[in-house]
Amino acid sequence: MTQGPKELAEALTKHHLVFQHSDASLEEALSGVKTFYLGIDPTADSLHVGHLVPLSLARTLMKSGMKAIILLGGATGTIGDPSGKTSERTALSEGEVSPNARALKGQIAETLGTSKFELVNNESWLKRENLLEFLRDIGKHFTINEMIRKENVRERIERPEVSISYTEFSYALLQAYDFFHLFERHEATLQVGGSDQWGNITSGIELIRKKLGKSAHGITFPLLVDKITGKKFGKSESGTVWLDGKKTKPFTFYQFWLSLSDESALEFLPMLTEISDEEISRIEREMKEHPEERSAQRALAQEETSLIHGGKTATACERTTEILFGGKISFKELS
């Protein structure tokens, strides 16, 4: 169903899916956009729970009528994005990144619930670039002054105990060029990314403006963060919760959602699920009246486990949880 920019902006805001936008208003950033792109660096052979936010945002944009391009960073994945990091990422070889990219393709389609998106790999154009031509044609549009003001770079420079290599420092140029390439070749006028990607996204917007004299747009989504500890749920944090059932068992996946704080669960529920506004309001009231029932956590666990592992598996996880912790189901009921 096609939505206008005003209705789409309201829906994204209501579901806590937007952190920043490049224009004066979110509605303006969405106006006239027919194609957007989301980039994922294949630094592992599975997505993790942190990827559920961008994929939820992508689903919403696609349902509004936009075309989706999912970019797998086969080239940038060998370098690693410094955003949100206090130390150099471990460099990956092409032989490690390529199989990861293949593994993620199917996972992305399953999580989006459709294969109606275009999958591209920046390896196909970045590997063809000549170094001198890239520095001359792209590098000249960036000043060191601008780059060190980017939050992800500034934090690494200002802290004496950490540093940033030229390799990671130049990552923003590569991502900016990705946006330029997809804007010019695929008419992708909107890039979406995590809040830690803001500097990279705005670099792309500026490159498009300087080289083509045209306007592009950017939207960031909030990172999935534990409201109690303040830690990001991602691959590099300890205790990673993977979407691949072989890396994180479905029951462990289910328990992850069940163990969230009330504050986190209530925020994630509209962000990650397609539960109706009326049902979410009911769950919110129930959480206030009977917090011990953990209604928001149970709804999240059921919805997300069903999305990733299927409805039958989610039901089995729920019943097992009741046996182990609730005492409401007997073992005979499982047969």
Short mmCIF file of C-alpha atoms in Angstrom, two decimals:
data_model
loop_
_atom_site.label_atom_id
_atom_site.label_comp_id
_atom_site.label_asym_id
_atom_site.label_seq_id
_atom_site.Cartn_x
_atom_site.Cartn_y
_atom_site.Cartn_z
CA MET A 1 0.00 0.00 0.00
CA THR A 2 1.46 3.33 -1.07
CA GLN A 3 1.73 5.95 1.67
CA GLY A 4 2.38 9.65 1.28
CA PRO A 5 5.42 11.19 3.01
CA LYS A 6 3.30 12.71 5.79
CA GLU A 7 1.61 9.44 6.72
CA LEU A 8 4.89 7.54 6.43
CA ALA A 9 6.71 10.07 8.63
CA GLU A 10 3.99 9.73 11.26
CA ALA A 11 4.20 5.92 11.17
CA LEU A 12 8.00 5.88 11.46
CA THR A 13 7.91 8.33 14.37
CA LYS A 14 5.17 6.43 16.17
CA HIS A 15 7.19 3.23 15.92
CA HIS A 16 10.45 4.84 17.16
CA LEU A 17 12.28 3.99 13.93
CA VAL A 18 13.90 7.38 13.29
CA PHE A 19 16.76 8.99 15.21
CA GLN A 20 17.95 11.70 12.77
CA HIS A 21 17.06 12.99 9.34
CA SER A 22 18.93 15.16 6.88
CA ASP A 23 16.18 17.65 6.05
CA ALA A 24 14.25 20.22 8.05
CA SER A 25 11.53 17.64 8.66
CA LEU A 26 11.20 13.88 8.32
CA GLU A 27 8.37 14.41 5.85
CA GLU A 28 10.71 16.49 3.66
CA ALA A 29 13.43 13.80 3.82
CA LEU A 30 10.89 11.24 2.55
CA SER A 31 9.24 13.39 -0.13
CA GLY A 32 9.76 12.18 -3.67
CA VAL A 33 11.87 9.18 -2.62
CA LYS A 34 11.20 6.13 -4.79
CA THR A 35 14.31 4.09 -3.95
CA PHE A 36 16.31 3.80 -0.73
CA TYR A 37 19.34 1.78 0.23
CA LEU A 38 20.52 0.08 3.41
CA GLY A 39 24.10 -1.11 3.75
CA ILE A 40 25.25 -4.13 5.74
CA ASP A 41 28.91 -5.10 6.01
CA PRO A 42 29.25 -8.92 5.95
CA THR A 43 31.73 -9.14 8.83
CA ALA A 44 30.05 -12.32 10.10
CA ASP A 45 28.12 -15.20 8.55
CA SER A 46 24.91 -14.27 10.37
CA LEU A 47 22.86 -11.22 11.21
CA HIS A 48 22.28 -10.46 14.90
CA VAL A 49 19.43 -8.88 16.87
CA GLY A 50 20.81 -5.40 16.23
CA HIS A 51 19.98 -5.85 12.53
CA LEU A 52 16.28 -6.26 13.30
CA VAL A 53 15.85 -2.48 13.62
CA PRO A 54 17.10 -1.55 10.12
CA LEU A 55 15.22 -4.47 8.60
CA SER A 56 12.04 -3.36 10.38
CA LEU A 57 12.58 0.14 9.00
CA ALA A 58 13.21 -1.31 5.52
CA ARG A 59 9.98 -3.34 5.69
CA THR A 60 8.02 -0.22 6.58
CA LEU A 61 9.53 1.79 3.73
CA MET A 62 8.92 -1.04 1.27
CA LYS A 63 5.28 -1.34 2.34
CA SER A 64 4.89 2.38 1.67
CA GLY A 65 5.75 1.70 -1.97
CA MET A 66 9.50 2.39 -2.03
CA LYS A 67 11.99 0.14 -3.81
CA ALA A 68 14.70 -1.31 -1.56
CA ILE A 69 18.36 -1.82 -2.37
CA ILE A 70 20.31 -3.85 0.16
CA LEU A 71 24.03 -3.27 -0.17
CA LEU A 72 26.37 -5.96 1.11
CA GLY A 73 29.78 -4.42 1.73
CA GLY A 74 31.99 -7.05 0.19
CA ALA A 75 34.70 -4.40 -0.20
CA THR A 76 34.12 -2.20 2.85
CA GLY A 77 33.69 -5.28 5.01
CA THR A 78 37.38 -6.09 4.55
CA ILE A 79 38.25 -2.74 6.17
CA GLY A 80 35.67 -2.27 8.90
CA ASP A 81 33.71 0.81 9.85
CA PRO A 82 35.23 2.75 12.78
CA SER A 83 31.82 4.11 13.81
CA GLY A 84 31.06 3.34 17.44
CA LYS A 85 34.42 1.66 18.01
CA THR A 86 37.24 2.64 20.35
CA SER A 87 39.85 0.42 18.72
CA GLU A 88 40.83 -0.84 15.29
CA ARG A 89 38.60 -3.57 13.91
CA THR A 90 40.22 -6.84 12.93
CA ALA A 91 40.77 -6.76 9.18
CA LEU A 92 39.02 -9.53 7.26
CA SER A 93 40.26 -11.09 4.06
CA GLU A 94 38.22 -11.29 0.87
CA GLY A 95 38.09 -15.06 1.42
CA GLU A 96 36.34 -14.49 4.76
CA VAL A 97 33.95 -11.77 3.63
CA SER A 98 32.67 -13.43 0.44
CA PRO A 99 31.09 -16.51 2.10
CA ASN A 100 29.62 -14.24 4.78
CA ALA A 101 27.90 -12.20 2.07
CA ARG A 102 26.40 -15.34 0.54
CA ALA A 103 25.12 -16.49 3.94
CA LEU A 104 23.45 -13.16 4.69
CA LYS A 105 21.53 -13.00 1.40
CA GLY A 106 18.99 -15.65 2.40
CA GLN A 107 18.75 -14.41 5.96
CA ILE A 108 17.87 -10.90 4.83
CA ALA A 109 15.09 -12.17 2.56
CA GLU A 110 13.64 -14.32 5.35
CA THR A 111 13.72 -11.46 7.86
CA LEU A 112 12.18 -8.98 5.42
CA GLY A 113 9.56 -11.55 4.51
CA THR A 114 10.11 -10.97 0.80
CA SER A 115 12.71 -11.32 -1.92
CA LYS A 116 11.43 -8.23 -3.73
CA PHE A 117 14.51 -6.12 -3.17
CA GLU A 118 17.66 -5.54 -5.15
CA LEU A 119 20.83 -6.97 -3.63
CA VAL A 120 24.12 -5.33 -4.61
CA ASN A 121 27.71 -5.75 -3.46
CA ASN A 122 30.04 -2.75 -3.44
CA GLU A 123 32.89 -5.08 -4.32
CA SER A 124 31.61 -4.95 -7.91
CA TRP A 125 32.43 -1.25 -8.29
CA LEU A 126 35.02 -0.43 -5.60
CA LYS A 127 37.43 -3.12 -6.84
CA ARG A 128 37.41 -1.49 -10.27
CA GLU A 129 38.42 1.90 -8.91
CA ASN A 130 41.88 3.22 -9.72
CA LEU A 131 43.55 4.63 -6.59
CA LEU A 132 44.85 7.81 -8.19
CA GLU A 133 41.56 8.49 -9.96
CA PHE A 134 39.62 7.89 -6.74
CA LEU A 135 41.81 10.32 -4.78
CA ARG A 136 41.55 12.90 -7.55
CA ASP A 137 37.83 12.58 -8.31
CA ILE A 138 36.44 11.72 -4.86
CA GLY A 139 39.07 12.62 -2.26
CA LYS A 140 39.31 16.23 -3.42
CA HIS A 141 35.72 16.82 -2.26
CA PHE A 142 36.60 16.05 1.37
CA THR A 143 38.69 18.20 3.68
CA ILE A 144 40.57 16.87 6.68
CA ASN A 145 38.90 19.63 8.70
CA GLU A 146 35.47 18.21 7.89
CA MET A 147 36.46 14.60 8.45
CA ILE A 148 38.00 15.06 11.90
CA ARG A 149 34.84 16.84 13.03
CA LYS A 150 32.85 13.66 12.39
CA GLU A 151 31.92 12.20 15.76
CA ASN A 152 33.27 8.71 15.06
CA VAL A 153 36.67 10.16 14.11
CA ARG A 154 36.81 12.94 16.70
CA GLU A 155 36.25 10.53 19.59
CA ARG A 156 39.17 8.37 18.50
CA ILE A 157 41.49 11.38 18.04
CA GLU A 158 40.62 13.09 21.32
CA ARG A 159 41.22 10.03 23.49
CA PRO A 160 44.97 9.48 24.04
CA GLU A 161 44.61 5.77 24.75
CA VAL A 162 43.09 5.01 21.34
CA SER A 163 43.91 5.95 17.78
CA ILE A 164 42.56 5.56 14.27
CA SER A 165 44.44 4.27 11.25
CA TYR A 166 44.33 5.92 7.85
CA THR A 167 42.48 2.83 6.61
CA GLU A 168 39.55 3.37 8.98
CA PHE A 169 39.80 7.14 8.61
CA SER A 170 39.12 6.75 4.89
CA TYR A 171 36.07 4.52 5.40
CA ALA A 172 33.73 7.53 5.15
CA LEU A 173 34.97 8.21 1.60
CA LEU A 174 34.14 4.68 0.54
CA GLN A 175 30.64 4.77 1.99
CA ALA A 176 30.08 8.21 0.50
CA TYR A 177 31.09 6.84 -2.88
CA ASP A 178 28.66 3.92 -2.43
CA PHE A 179 25.83 6.44 -1.99
CA PHE A 180 27.04 8.44 -5.00
CA HIS A 181 27.22 5.27 -7.13
CA LEU A 182 23.74 4.06 -6.13
CA PHE A 183 22.29 7.55 -6.57
CA GLU A 184 23.70 7.85 -10.08
CA ARG A 185 23.22 4.27 -11.30
CA HIS A 186 20.14 3.11 -9.36
CA GLU A 187 18.37 6.40 -8.50
CA ALA A 188 18.64 5.68 -4.77
CA THR A 189 17.97 9.11 -3.26
CA LEU A 190 17.71 8.00 0.38
CA GLN A 191 20.21 6.16 2.56
CA VAL A 192 19.16 4.66 5.89
CA GLY A 193 21.62 3.61 8.56
CA GLY A 194 22.24 3.39 12.30
CA SER A 195 22.66 6.53 14.39
CA ASP A 196 26.40 5.81 14.48
CA GLN A 197 26.42 6.12 10.67
CA TRP A 198 25.35 9.76 10.58
CA GLY A 199 28.79 11.09 9.62
CA ASN A 200 29.14 8.55 6.80
CA ILE A 201 25.65 9.27 5.48
CA THR A 202 26.10 13.04 5.46
CA SER A 203 29.43 12.57 3.67
CA GLY A 204 27.54 10.82 0.87
CA ILE A 205 24.91 13.54 0.72
CA GLU A 206 27.64 16.17 0.43
CA LEU A 207 29.51 14.22 -2.27
CA ILE A 208 26.34 13.98 -4.37
CA ARG A 209 25.69 17.68 -3.95
CA LYS A 210 29.25 18.67 -4.88
CA LYS A 211 29.68 16.34 -7.86
CA LEU A 212 26.16 16.32 -9.29
CA GLY A 213 24.53 19.43 -7.86
CA LYS A 214 21.60 17.31 -6.67
CA SER A 215 19.92 16.61 -3.35
CA ALA A 216 20.02 13.28 -1.54
CA HIS A 217 18.58 12.37 1.84
CA GLY A 218 19.52 10.39 4.91
CA ILE A 219 17.69 8.85 7.84
CA THR A 220 19.21 7.10 10.83
CA PHE A 221 17.49 4.68 13.14
CA PRO A 222 18.18 4.26 16.88
CA LEU A 223 20.52 1.45 17.83
CA LEU A 224 19.15 -1.43 19.87
CA VAL A 225 20.46 -0.55 23.33
CA ASP A 226 19.93 -2.14 26.74
CA LYS A 227 18.18 0.60 28.73
CA ILE A 228 19.69 -0.64 31.98
CA THR A 229 23.34 -1.06 31.00
CA GLY A 230 23.46 1.34 28.05
CA LYS A 231 25.26 -1.29 25.97
CA LYS A 232 24.46 -1.85 22.32
CA PHE A 233 23.07 -5.21 21.25
CA GLY A 234 25.48 -6.00 18.44
CA LYS A 235 28.05 -8.42 17.11
CA SER A 236 31.02 -6.91 18.88
CA GLU A 237 29.43 -6.87 22.31
CA SER A 238 29.75 -9.93 24.53
CA GLY A 239 26.91 -12.40 24.43
CA THR A 240 25.92 -11.75 20.82
CA VAL A 241 22.43 -12.98 19.98
CA TRP A 242 22.55 -14.25 16.40
CA LEU A 243 19.62 -14.86 14.06
CA ASP A 244 21.19 -18.11 12.84
CA GLY A 245 19.69 -20.91 14.93
CA LYS A 246 22.98 -22.82 14.85
CA LYS A 247 24.85 -19.93 16.46
CA THR A 248 22.14 -18.96 18.95
CA LYS A 249 19.60 -21.67 19.76
CA PRO A 250 15.96 -20.65 19.28
CA PHE A 251 15.23 -21.16 22.99
CA THR A 252 18.13 -18.86 23.93
CA PHE A 253 16.86 -16.36 21.35
CA TYR A 254 13.39 -16.52 22.92
CA GLN A 255 14.82 -16.05 26.42
CA PHE A 256 16.78 -12.99 25.30
CA TRP A 257 13.55 -11.11 24.65
CA LEU A 258 11.91 -12.47 27.77
CA SER A 259 14.76 -11.20 29.95
CA LEU A 260 14.64 -7.58 28.74
CA SER A 261 13.87 -4.79 31.18
CA ASP A 262 10.34 -3.37 31.12
CA GLU A 263 11.63 -0.09 29.66
CA SER A 264 13.48 -1.83 26.83
CA ALA A 265 10.61 -4.18 26.03
CA LEU A 266 8.06 -1.37 25.83
CA GLU A 267 10.32 0.61 23.49
CA PHE A 268 11.20 -2.34 21.25
CA LEU A 269 7.63 -3.63 20.90
CA PRO A 270 6.40 -0.98 18.40
CA MET A 271 9.87 -0.73 16.85
CA LEU A 272 10.30 -4.39 15.93
CA THR A 273 6.83 -5.88 15.60
CA GLU A 274 3.73 -5.30 13.51
CA ILE A 275 1.41 -5.56 16.50
CA SER A 276 -1.46 -3.09 16.17
CA ASP A 277 -1.45 0.20 18.07
CA GLU A 278 -4.53 -0.95 19.99
CA GLU A 279 -2.83 -4.15 21.10
CA ILE A 280 0.31 -2.28 22.14
CA SER A 281 -1.82 0.11 24.21
CA ARG A 282 -3.47 -2.87 25.89
CA ILE A 283 -0.06 -4.41 26.67
CA GLU A 284 1.17 -1.09 28.09
CA ARG A 285 -1.85 -0.91 30.42
CA GLU A 286 -1.31 -4.51 31.47
CA MET A 287 2.36 -3.80 32.22
CA LYS A 288 1.33 -0.99 34.57
CA GLU A 289 -1.32 -3.06 36.34
CA HIS A 290 0.51 -6.41 36.41
CA PRO A 291 4.23 -5.91 35.71
CA GLU A 292 4.98 -9.37 37.05
CA GLU A 293 3.25 -10.89 34.01
CA ARG A 294 5.92 -9.35 31.70
CA SER A 295 3.37 -9.00 28.90
CA ALA A 296 5.60 -6.85 26.69
CA GLN A 297 8.52 -9.28 26.96
CA ARG A 298 6.28 -12.24 26.19
CA ALA A 299 4.80 -10.52 23.15
CA LEU A 300 8.26 -9.59 21.87
CA ALA A 301 9.62 -13.08 22.41
CA GLN A 302 6.68 -14.62 20.56
CA GLU A 303 6.76 -12.16 17.65
CA GLU A 304 10.51 -12.11 17.06
CA THR A 305 11.00 -15.85 17.48
CA SER A 306 8.14 -16.45 15.05
CA LEU A 307 9.71 -14.03 12.57
CA ILE A 308 13.16 -15.64 12.69
CA HIS A 309 12.48 -19.27 13.54
CA GLY A 310 8.81 -19.81 12.69
CA GLY A 311 5.57 -19.94 14.63
CA LYS A 312 5.85 -23.59 15.70
CA THR A 313 9.30 -23.03 17.15
CA ALA A 314 8.11 -19.93 19.00
CA THR A 315 5.21 -21.88 20.52
CA ALA A 316 7.57 -24.68 21.56
CA CYS A 317 9.88 -22.14 23.22
CA GLU A 318 6.95 -20.61 25.04
CA ARG A 319 5.73 -23.98 26.33
CA THR A 320 9.22 -25.00 27.41
CA THR A 321 9.57 -21.72 29.30
CA GLU A 322 6.34 -22.36 31.14
CA ILE A 323 7.52 -25.85 32.13
CA LEU A 324 10.90 -24.65 33.36
CA PHE A 325 9.86 -21.40 34.99
CA GLY A 326 6.08 -21.10 35.13
CA GLY A 327 4.80 -24.46 36.20
CA LYS A 328 1.66 -24.02 34.10
CA ILE A 329 2.19 -26.82 31.59
CA SER A 330 2.89 -30.47 32.27
CA PHE A 331 5.35 -32.55 30.29
CA LYS A 332 2.44 -34.69 29.02
CA GLU A 333 1.12 -31.69 27.10
CA LEU A 334 4.26 -31.65 24.95
CA SER A 335 3.64 -35.13 23.55
#
